[in-house]
């Protein structure tokens, strides 16, 4: 029975997309890591609580298939602020978040980082 559970989770991991824009913050990559941890021995991994395992799988399938999004459709695809889903994805991309972190740094810290890190070309001159 553990083998069939393992294969179901593997199939779910294959179907679940990985968003490259959200490095190390993506649900698909997190799911793959957790499945690898939970099934260390592959199909031979003993499952202490099969009911909880099945319940977790069914919950993940509902998320993956947009069960609740389809069950409770929204009237508009925007938030109360008027931001669309695509705008949110763009804002939450890893490179944009890094740019925002750089903007939050104070002037003194930016100047110190700029002048303290020497480039290899400068050392040769």
PDB file of C-alpha atoms in Angstrom, residues 9-118:
ATOM      1  CA  UNK A   9       2.756  11.591  -4.615  1.00  0.00           C
ATOM      2  CA  UNK A  10       5.375  11.261  -7.360  1.00  0.00           C
ATOM      3  CA  UNK A  11       2.714  11.748 -10.027  1.00  0.00           C
ATOM      4  CA  UNK A  12       1.450  14.832  -8.192  1.00  0.00           C
ATOM      5  CA  UNK A  13       5.002  16.229  -8.001  1.00  0.00           C
ATOM      6  CA  UNK A  14       5.442  15.715 -11.751  1.00  0.00           C
ATOM      7  CA  UNK A  15       2.195  17.532 -12.514  1.00  0.00           C
ATOM      8  CA  UNK A  16       2.834  20.407 -10.107  1.00  0.00           C
ATOM      9  CA  UNK A  17       4.616  23.274 -11.890  1.00  0.00           C
ATOM     10  CA  UNK A  18       7.721  24.953 -10.503  1.00  0.00           C
ATOM     11  CA  UNK A  19       7.807  28.724 -10.841  1.00  0.00           C
ATOM     12  CA  UNK A  20      11.331  29.836 -11.663  1.00  0.00           C
ATOM     13  CA  UNK A  21      10.486  33.430 -10.704  1.00  0.00           C
ATOM     14  CA  UNK A  22      10.106  32.405  -7.062  1.00  0.00           C
ATOM     15  CA  UNK A  23      13.327  30.625  -6.272  1.00  0.00           C
ATOM     16  CA  UNK A  24      13.244  28.789  -2.938  1.00  0.00           C
ATOM     17  CA  UNK A  25       9.742  30.148  -2.244  1.00  0.00           C
ATOM     18  CA  UNK A  26       7.744  27.998  -4.618  1.00  0.00           C
ATOM     19  CA  UNK A  27       5.110  25.517  -3.449  1.00  0.00           C
ATOM     20  CA  UNK A  28       6.063  23.014  -6.160  1.00  0.00           C
ATOM     21  CA  UNK A  29       9.697  22.829  -5.097  1.00  0.00           C
ATOM     22  CA  UNK A  30       8.696  22.702  -1.417  1.00  0.00           C
ATOM     23  CA  UNK A  31       6.338  19.819  -2.171  1.00  0.00           C
ATOM     24  CA  UNK A  32       9.114  17.914  -3.940  1.00  0.00           C
ATOM     25  CA  UNK A  33      11.425  18.369  -0.956  1.00  0.00           C
ATOM     26  CA  UNK A  34       8.805  17.200   1.524  1.00  0.00           C
ATOM     27  CA  UNK A  35       7.923  14.123  -0.536  1.00  0.00           C
ATOM     28  CA  UNK A  36      11.626  13.244  -0.759  1.00  0.00           C
ATOM     29  CA  UNK A  37      11.926  13.575   3.037  1.00  0.00           C
ATOM     30  CA  UNK A  38       8.747  11.641   3.790  1.00  0.00           C
ATOM     31  CA  UNK A  39       9.542   8.774   1.393  1.00  0.00           C
ATOM     32  CA  UNK A  40      13.284   8.379   1.992  1.00  0.00           C
ATOM     33  CA  UNK A  41      13.186   4.677   1.209  1.00  0.00           C
ATOM     34  CA  UNK A  42      10.960   5.094  -1.843  1.00  0.00           C
ATOM     35  CA  UNK A  43       8.236   2.495  -2.183  1.00  0.00           C
ATOM     36  CA  UNK A  44       9.523   0.621   0.882  1.00  0.00           C
ATOM     37  CA  UNK A  45       8.981   3.527   3.281  1.00  0.00           C
ATOM     38  CA  UNK A  46       6.773   2.547   6.230  1.00  0.00           C
ATOM     39  CA  UNK A  47       3.897   4.972   6.753  1.00  0.00           C
ATOM     40  CA  UNK A  48       2.983   5.409  10.422  1.00  0.00           C
ATOM     41  CA  UNK A  49      -0.402   7.079   9.760  1.00  0.00           C
ATOM     42  CA  UNK A  50      -1.883   6.048   6.390  1.00  0.00           C
ATOM     43  CA  UNK A  51      -5.109   8.010   6.933  1.00  0.00           C
ATOM     44  CA  UNK A  52      -3.230  11.275   7.487  1.00  0.00           C
ATOM     45  CA  UNK A  53      -1.097  10.534   4.425  1.00  0.00           C
ATOM     46  CA  UNK A  54      -4.188  10.004   2.257  1.00  0.00           C
ATOM     47  CA  UNK A  55      -5.803  13.125   3.680  1.00  0.00           C
ATOM     48  CA  UNK A  56      -2.695  15.183   2.872  1.00  0.00           C
ATOM     49  CA  UNK A  57      -2.650  13.827  -0.673  1.00  0.00           C
ATOM     50  CA  UNK A  58      -6.321  14.654  -1.232  1.00  0.00           C
ATOM     51  CA  UNK A  59      -5.804  18.183   0.115  1.00  0.00           C
ATOM     52  CA  UNK A  60      -2.870  18.753  -2.227  1.00  0.00           C
ATOM     53  CA  UNK A  61      -4.880  17.446  -5.178  1.00  0.00           C
ATOM     54  CA  UNK A  62      -7.683  19.880  -4.376  1.00  0.00           C
ATOM     55  CA  UNK A  63      -5.181  22.748  -4.330  1.00  0.00           C
ATOM     56  CA  UNK A  64      -3.536  21.581  -7.548  1.00  0.00           C
ATOM     57  CA  UNK A  65      -6.805  21.208  -9.450  1.00  0.00           C
ATOM     58  CA  UNK A  66      -8.146  24.567  -8.222  1.00  0.00           C
ATOM     59  CA  UNK A  67     -11.120  22.821  -6.627  1.00  0.00           C
ATOM     60  CA  UNK A  68     -12.096  25.753  -4.423  1.00  0.00           C
ATOM     61  CA  UNK A  69     -11.395  28.332  -7.102  1.00  0.00           C
ATOM     62  CA  UNK A  70     -13.847  26.541  -9.359  1.00  0.00           C
ATOM     63  CA  UNK A  71     -16.337  25.860  -6.574  1.00  0.00           C
ATOM     64  CA  UNK A  72     -16.402  29.493  -5.429  1.00  0.00           C
ATOM     65  CA  UNK A  73     -15.756  31.616  -8.523  1.00  0.00           C
ATOM     66  CA  UNK A  74     -14.800  35.241  -8.020  1.00  0.00           C
ATOM     67  CA  UNK A  75     -16.682  38.077  -9.645  1.00  0.00           C
ATOM     68  CA  UNK A  76     -13.503  39.967 -10.523  1.00  0.00           C
ATOM     69  CA  UNK A  77      -9.889  38.931 -10.934  1.00  0.00           C
ATOM     70  CA  UNK A  78      -8.571  41.857  -8.910  1.00  0.00           C
ATOM     71  CA  UNK A  79      -8.115  42.588  -5.227  1.00  0.00           C
ATOM     72  CA  UNK A  80      -9.716  45.425  -3.310  1.00  0.00           C
ATOM     73  CA  UNK A  81      -6.753  47.589  -4.337  1.00  0.00           C
ATOM     74  CA  UNK A  82      -7.315  46.877  -8.024  1.00  0.00           C
ATOM     75  CA  UNK A  83      -4.097  44.866  -8.440  1.00  0.00           C
ATOM     76  CA  UNK A  84      -4.406  41.957 -10.856  1.00  0.00           C
ATOM     77  CA  UNK A  85      -3.018  38.446 -10.421  1.00  0.00           C
ATOM     78  CA  UNK A  86      -0.268  39.101 -12.969  1.00  0.00           C
ATOM     79  CA  UNK A  87       0.783  42.254 -11.120  1.00  0.00           C
ATOM     80  CA  UNK A  88       1.012  40.270  -7.884  1.00  0.00           C
ATOM     81  CA  UNK A  89       3.132  37.588  -9.567  1.00  0.00           C
ATOM     82  CA  UNK A  90       5.469  40.243 -10.923  1.00  0.00           C
ATOM     83  CA  UNK A  91       5.801  41.931  -7.555  1.00  0.00           C
ATOM     84  CA  UNK A  92       6.487  38.649  -5.753  1.00  0.00           C
ATOM     85  CA  UNK A  93       9.204  37.530  -8.181  1.00  0.00           C
ATOM     86  CA  UNK A  94      12.558  36.935  -6.512  1.00  0.00           C
ATOM     87  CA  UNK A  95      14.502  39.509  -8.529  1.00  0.00           C
ATOM     88  CA  UNK A  96      11.955  42.247  -7.760  1.00  0.00           C
ATOM     89  CA  UNK A  97      12.094  41.420  -4.045  1.00  0.00           C
ATOM     90  CA  UNK A  98      15.907  41.673  -4.144  1.00  0.00           C
ATOM     91  CA  UNK A  99      15.640  45.076  -5.795  1.00  0.00           C
ATOM     92  CA  UNK A 100      13.231  46.203  -3.087  1.00  0.00           C
ATOM     93  CA  UNK A 101      15.622  44.994  -0.370  1.00  0.00           C
ATOM     94  CA  UNK A 102      18.404  47.033  -1.980  1.00  0.00           C
ATOM     95  CA  UNK A 103      16.136  50.075  -1.992  1.00  0.00           C
ATOM     96  CA  UNK A 104      15.453  49.649   1.746  1.00  0.00           C
ATOM     97  CA  UNK A 105      19.145  49.888   2.592  1.00  0.00           C
ATOM     98  CA  UNK A 106      20.276  53.194   3.939  1.00  0.00           C
ATOM     99  CA  UNK A 107      22.544  55.520   2.012  1.00  0.00           C
ATOM    100  CA  UNK A 108      25.489  54.922   4.320  1.00  0.00           C
ATOM    101  CA  UNK A 109      25.206  51.126   4.012  1.00  0.00           C
ATOM    102  CA  UNK A 110      24.989  51.286   0.195  1.00  0.00           C
ATOM    103  CA  UNK A 111      28.042  53.542   0.007  1.00  0.00           C
ATOM    104  CA  UNK A 112      29.998  51.324   2.370  1.00  0.00           C
ATOM    105  CA  UNK A 113      29.156  48.210   0.297  1.00  0.00           C
ATOM    106  CA  UNK A 114      30.012  49.997  -2.920  1.00  0.00           C
ATOM    107  CA  UNK A 115      33.461  51.137  -1.844  1.00  0.00           C
ATOM    108  CA  UNK A 116      34.489  48.282   0.454  1.00  0.00           C
ATOM    109  CA  UNK A 117      34.169  45.506  -2.133  1.00  0.00           C
ATOM    110  CA  UNK A 118      37.088  45.827  -4.529  1.00  0.00           C
TER     111      UNK A 118
END
